Amino acid sequence: PKAMDPDNDLAARLRSLGYPEPPGSEVLIRRLLDDVLKTTTSYEKLQVQEETLARELGDLQAAVVPLRKDNARLVRESNALHQEMLRRSAASVEGDAAAREQHVETRR
C-alpha cells in the first residue's frame, strides 16, 4: 500500500472542512484565522448567555421552594376538608335513615 503523503492528507482534510485552498496559501490562512476569531467570539457570547441562564434558573428554583411548601399545605388542608365533608355526609345519611325508621315505627 502506498503511504499517505502528509501534504495531500492535510489538503484532503481541509477540503472536507470547506477550505479548498492549498495548504500554506495566504487566502487559506486568512480564512482559517477569520473562522477562529468568529468561533472564539461566538463561544464567549455563549458562555455569557449560559452564565445568565444559570443565574436565572437558580433564581427560579429558589422561588419554587416556597410555592411547593404552600402547595403541600393546601393539599393537606383540602384533604382534611374533604374527609370532614365525607364524615358529615355519612352522619347526615345515617341520621336521615334513623329518622325515616323512627317515622315508620310510629306509623305502625
mmCIF file with all atom_site columns, C-alpha atoms in Angstrom:
data_model
loop_
_atom_site.group_PDB
_atom_site.id
_atom_site.type_symbol
_atom_site.label_atom_id
_atom_site.label_alt_id
_atom_site.label_comp_id
_atom_site.label_asym_id
_atom_site.label_entity_id
_atom_site.label_seq_id
_atom_site.pdbx_PDB_ins_code
_atom_site.Cartn_x
_atom_site.Cartn_y
_atom_site.Cartn_z
_atom_site.occupancy
_atom_site.B_iso_or_equiv
_atom_site.pdbx_formal_charge
_atom_site.auth_seq_id
_atom_site.auth_comp_id
_atom_site.auth_asym_id
_atom_site.auth_atom_id
_atom_site.pdbx_PDB_model_num
ATOM 1   C CA . PRO A 1 1   ? 0.000   0.000  0.000  1.00 0.00 ? 1   PRO A CA 1
ATOM 2   C CA . LYS A 1 2   ? 1.123   3.463  -0.891 1.00 0.00 ? 2   LYS A CA 1
ATOM 3   C CA . ALA A 1 3   ? 1.999   5.658  2.125  1.00 0.00 ? 3   ALA A CA 1
ATOM 4   C CA . MET A 1 4   ? -0.230  8.706  2.521  1.00 0.00 ? 4   MET A CA 1
ATOM 5   C CA . ASP A 1 5   ? 1.543   11.960 1.671  1.00 0.00 ? 5   ASP A CA 1
ATOM 6   C CA . PRO A 1 6   ? 1.103   14.267 4.712  1.00 0.00 ? 6   PRO A CA 1
ATOM 7   C CA . ASP A 1 7   ? 0.574   17.296 2.451  1.00 0.00 ? 7   ASP A CA 1
ATOM 8   C CA . ASN A 1 8   ? -2.107  15.514 0.445  1.00 0.00 ? 8   ASN A CA 1
ATOM 9   C CA . ASP A 1 9   ? -3.707  14.260 3.654  1.00 0.00 ? 9   ASP A CA 1
ATOM 10  C CA . LEU A 1 10  ? -3.786  17.817 5.036  1.00 0.00 ? 10  LEU A CA 1
ATOM 11  C CA . ALA A 1 11  ? -5.193  19.194 1.789  1.00 0.00 ? 11  ALA A CA 1
ATOM 12  C CA . ALA A 1 12  ? -7.872  16.490 1.746  1.00 0.00 ? 12  ALA A CA 1
ATOM 13  C CA . ARG A 1 13  ? -8.851  17.210 5.358  1.00 0.00 ? 13  ARG A CA 1
ATOM 14  C CA . LEU A 1 14  ? -9.013  20.953 4.660  1.00 0.00 ? 14  LEU A CA 1
ATOM 15  C CA . ARG A 1 15  ? -11.166 20.346 1.565  1.00 0.00 ? 15  ARG A CA 1
ATOM 16  C CA . SER A 1 16  ? -13.522 18.173 3.634  1.00 0.00 ? 16  SER A CA 1
ATOM 17  C CA . LEU A 1 17  ? -13.916 21.125 6.015  1.00 0.00 ? 17  LEU A CA 1
ATOM 18  C CA . GLY A 1 18  ? -14.750 23.510 3.176  1.00 0.00 ? 18  GLY A CA 1
ATOM 19  C CA . TYR A 1 19  ? -11.283 25.005 2.617  1.00 0.00 ? 19  TYR A CA 1
ATOM 20  C CA . PRO A 1 20  ? -10.318 24.195 -0.991 1.00 0.00 ? 20  PRO A CA 1
ATOM 21  C CA . GLU A 1 21  ? -7.267  26.488 -0.971 1.00 0.00 ? 21  GLU A CA 1
ATOM 22  C CA . PRO A 1 22  ? -3.823  24.826 -0.966 1.00 0.00 ? 22  PRO A CA 1
ATOM 23  C CA . PRO A 1 23  ? -2.150  24.428 2.438  1.00 0.00 ? 23  PRO A CA 1
ATOM 24  C CA . GLY A 1 24  ? 0.069   27.377 3.290  1.00 0.00 ? 24  GLY A CA 1
ATOM 25  C CA . SER A 1 25  ? -1.686  29.811 0.963  1.00 0.00 ? 25  SER A CA 1
ATOM 26  C CA . GLU A 1 26  ? -2.319  33.304 2.320  1.00 0.00 ? 26  GLU A CA 1
ATOM 27  C CA . VAL A 1 27  ? -6.006  33.049 1.422  1.00 0.00 ? 27  VAL A CA 1
ATOM 28  C CA . LEU A 1 28  ? -6.338  29.834 3.440  1.00 0.00 ? 28  LEU A CA 1
ATOM 29  C CA . ILE A 1 29  ? -4.502  31.325 6.415  1.00 0.00 ? 29  ILE A CA 1
ATOM 30  C CA . ARG A 1 30  ? -6.763  34.408 6.384  1.00 0.00 ? 30  ARG A CA 1
ATOM 31  C CA . ARG A 1 31  ? -9.929  32.265 6.157  1.00 0.00 ? 31  ARG A CA 1
ATOM 32  C CA . LEU A 1 32  ? -8.774  29.993 8.977  1.00 0.00 ? 32  LEU A CA 1
ATOM 33  C CA . LEU A 1 33  ? -7.859  32.949 11.171 1.00 0.00 ? 33  LEU A CA 1
ATOM 34  C CA . ASP A 1 34  ? -11.194 34.632 10.446 1.00 0.00 ? 34  ASP A CA 1
ATOM 35  C CA . ASP A 1 35  ? -13.068 31.437 11.318 1.00 0.00 ? 35  ASP A CA 1
ATOM 36  C CA . VAL A 1 36  ? -11.081 31.014 14.551 1.00 0.00 ? 36  VAL A CA 1
ATOM 37  C CA . LEU A 1 37  ? -11.896 34.582 15.575 1.00 0.00 ? 37  LEU A CA 1
ATOM 38  C CA . LYS A 1 38  ? -15.601 34.141 14.765 1.00 0.00 ? 38  LYS A CA 1
ATOM 39  C CA . THR A 1 39  ? -15.684 30.875 16.684 1.00 0.00 ? 39  THR A CA 1
ATOM 40  C CA . THR A 1 40  ? -13.958 32.432 19.700 1.00 0.00 ? 40  THR A CA 1
ATOM 41  C CA . THR A 1 41  ? -16.385 35.372 19.716 1.00 0.00 ? 41  THR A CA 1
ATOM 42  C CA . SER A 1 42  ? -19.382 33.042 19.436 1.00 0.00 ? 42  SER A CA 1
ATOM 43  C CA . TYR A 1 43  ? -18.038 30.878 22.235 1.00 0.00 ? 43  TYR A CA 1
ATOM 44  C CA . GLU A 1 44  ? -17.551 33.874 24.529 1.00 0.00 ? 44  GLU A CA 1
ATOM 45  C CA . LYS A 1 45  ? -21.103 35.081 23.833 1.00 0.00 ? 45  LYS A CA 1
ATOM 46  C CA . LEU A 1 46  ? -22.469 31.605 24.564 1.00 0.00 ? 46  LEU A CA 1
ATOM 47  C CA . GLN A 1 47  ? -20.517 31.489 27.838 1.00 0.00 ? 47  GLN A CA 1
ATOM 48  C CA . VAL A 1 48  ? -22.096 34.778 28.963 1.00 0.00 ? 48  VAL A CA 1
ATOM 49  C CA . GLN A 1 49  ? -25.518 33.542 27.889 1.00 0.00 ? 49  GLN A CA 1
ATOM 50  C CA . GLU A 1 50  ? -25.031 30.266 29.777 1.00 0.00 ? 50  GLU A CA 1
ATOM 51  C CA . GLU A 1 51  ? -23.989 32.140 32.941 1.00 0.00 ? 51  GLU A CA 1
ATOM 52  C CA . THR A 1 52  ? -27.064 34.365 32.696 1.00 0.00 ? 52  THR A CA 1
ATOM 53  C CA . LEU A 1 53  ? -29.356 31.383 32.177 1.00 0.00 ? 53  LEU A CA 1
ATOM 54  C CA . ALA A 1 54  ? -27.737 29.518 35.078 1.00 0.00 ? 54  ALA A CA 1
ATOM 55  C CA . ARG A 1 55  ? -28.399 32.515 37.379 1.00 0.00 ? 55  ARG A CA 1
ATOM 56  C CA . GLU A 1 56  ? -31.997 32.782 36.178 1.00 0.00 ? 56  GLU A CA 1
ATOM 57  C CA . LEU A 1 57  ? -32.507 29.053 36.718 1.00 0.00 ? 57  LEU A CA 1
ATOM 58  C CA . GLY A 1 58  ? -31.151 29.339 40.258 1.00 0.00 ? 58  GLY A CA 1
ATOM 59  C CA . ASP A 1 59  ? -33.489 32.247 40.992 1.00 0.00 ? 59  ASP A CA 1
ATOM 60  C CA . LEU A 1 60  ? -36.489 30.360 39.613 1.00 0.00 ? 60  LEU A CA 1
ATOM 61  C CA . GLN A 1 61  ? -35.612 27.211 41.542 1.00 0.00 ? 61  GLN A CA 1
ATOM 62  C CA . ALA A 1 62  ? -35.358 29.275 44.732 1.00 0.00 ? 62  ALA A CA 1
ATOM 63  C CA . ALA A 1 63  ? -38.775 30.820 44.025 1.00 0.00 ? 63  ALA A CA 1
ATOM 64  C CA . VAL A 1 64  ? -40.339 27.362 43.605 1.00 0.00 ? 64  VAL A CA 1
ATOM 65  C CA . VAL A 1 65  ? -39.429 26.168 47.119 1.00 0.00 ? 65  VAL A CA 1
ATOM 66  C CA . PRO A 1 66  ? -41.990 28.307 48.991 1.00 0.00 ? 66  PRO A CA 1
ATOM 67  C CA . LEU A 1 67  ? -44.614 27.520 46.372 1.00 0.00 ? 67  LEU A CA 1
ATOM 68  C CA . ARG A 1 68  ? -44.076 23.793 46.856 1.00 0.00 ? 68  ARG A CA 1
ATOM 69  C CA . LYS A 1 69  ? -44.451 24.216 50.620 1.00 0.00 ? 69  LYS A CA 1
ATOM 70  C CA . ASP A 1 70  ? -47.681 26.192 50.152 1.00 0.00 ? 70  ASP A CA 1
ATOM 71  C CA . ASN A 1 71  ? -48.963 23.595 47.719 1.00 0.00 ? 71  ASN A CA 1
ATOM 72  C CA . ALA A 1 72  ? -48.261 20.764 50.165 1.00 0.00 ? 72  ALA A CA 1
ATOM 73  C CA . ARG A 1 73  ? -50.078 22.664 52.926 1.00 0.00 ? 73  ARG A CA 1
ATOM 74  C CA . LEU A 1 74  ? -53.055 23.389 50.678 1.00 0.00 ? 74  LEU A CA 1
ATOM 75  C CA . VAL A 1 75  ? -53.289 19.743 49.613 1.00 0.00 ? 75  VAL A CA 1
ATOM 76  C CA . ARG A 1 76  ? -53.290 18.647 53.267 1.00 0.00 ? 76  ARG A CA 1
ATOM 77  C CA . GLU A 1 77  ? -55.998 21.210 54.110 1.00 0.00 ? 77  GLU A CA 1
ATOM 78  C CA . SER A 1 78  ? -58.069 20.191 51.101 1.00 0.00 ? 78  SER A CA 1
ATOM 79  C CA . ASN A 1 79  ? -57.808 16.520 52.028 1.00 0.00 ? 79  ASN A CA 1
ATOM 80  C CA . ALA A 1 80  ? -58.817 17.283 55.627 1.00 0.00 ? 80  ALA A CA 1
ATOM 81  C CA . LEU A 1 81  ? -61.834 19.299 54.449 1.00 0.00 ? 81  LEU A CA 1
ATOM 82  C CA . HIS A 1 82  ? -62.813 16.539 52.047 1.00 0.00 ? 82  HIS A CA 1
ATOM 83  C CA . GLN A 1 83  ? -62.630 13.958 54.844 1.00 0.00 ? 83  GLN A CA 1
ATOM 84  C CA . GLU A 1 84  ? -64.750 16.218 57.086 1.00 0.00 ? 84  GLU A CA 1
ATOM 85  C CA . MET A 1 85  ? -67.351 16.611 54.328 1.00 0.00 ? 85  MET A CA 1
ATOM 86  C CA . LEU A 1 86  ? -67.468 12.830 53.830 1.00 0.00 ? 86  LEU A CA 1
ATOM 87  C CA . ARG A 1 87  ? -67.849 12.299 57.587 1.00 0.00 ? 87  ARG A CA 1
ATOM 88  C CA . ARG A 1 88  ? -70.683 14.854 57.808 1.00 0.00 ? 88  ARG A CA 1
ATOM 89  C CA . SER A 1 89  ? -72.382 13.416 54.744 1.00 0.00 ? 89  SER A CA 1
ATOM 90  C CA . ALA A 1 90  ? -72.253 9.912  56.206 1.00 0.00 ? 90  ALA A CA 1
ATOM 91  C CA . ALA A 1 91  ? -73.583 11.176 59.532 1.00 0.00 ? 91  ALA A CA 1
ATOM 92  C CA . SER A 1 92  ? -76.383 13.017 57.746 1.00 0.00 ? 92  SER A CA 1
ATOM 93  C CA . VAL A 1 93  ? -77.352 9.910  55.775 1.00 0.00 ? 93  VAL A CA 1
ATOM 94  C CA . GLU A 1 94  ? -77.326 7.828  58.965 1.00 0.00 ? 94  GLU A CA 1
ATOM 95  C CA . GLY A 1 95  ? -79.431 10.463 60.721 1.00 0.00 ? 95  GLY A CA 1
ATOM 96  C CA . ASP A 1 96  ? -81.920 10.566 57.858 1.00 0.00 ? 96  ASP A CA 1
ATOM 97  C CA . ALA A 1 97  ? -82.162 6.766  57.854 1.00 0.00 ? 97  ALA A CA 1
ATOM 98  C CA . ALA A 1 98  ? -82.752 6.720  61.595 1.00 0.00 ? 98  ALA A CA 1
ATOM 99  C CA . ALA A 1 99  ? -85.421 9.408  61.293 1.00 0.00 ? 99  ALA A CA 1
ATOM 100 C CA . ARG A 1 100 ? -87.160 7.504  58.499 1.00 0.00 ? 100 ARG A CA 1
ATOM 101 C CA . GLU A 1 101 ? -87.044 4.295  60.511 1.00 0.00 ? 101 GLU A CA 1
ATOM 102 C CA . GLN A 1 102 ? -88.458 6.067  63.547 1.00 0.00 ? 102 GLN A CA 1
ATOM 103 C CA . HIS A 1 103 ? -91.204 7.595  61.424 1.00 0.00 ? 103 HIS A CA 1
ATOM 104 C CA . VAL A 1 104 ? -92.093 4.167  60.047 1.00 0.00 ? 104 VAL A CA 1
ATOM 105 C CA . GLU A 1 105 ? -92.194 2.726  63.566 1.00 0.00 ? 105 GLU A CA 1
ATOM 106 C CA . THR A 1 106 ? -94.528 5.444  64.836 1.00 0.00 ? 106 THR A CA 1
ATOM 107 C CA . ARG A 1 107 ? -96.908 4.912  61.951 1.00 0.00 ? 107 ARG A CA 1
ATOM 108 C CA . ARG A 1 108 ? -97.338 1.204  62.708 1.00 0.00 ? 108 ARG A CA 1
#
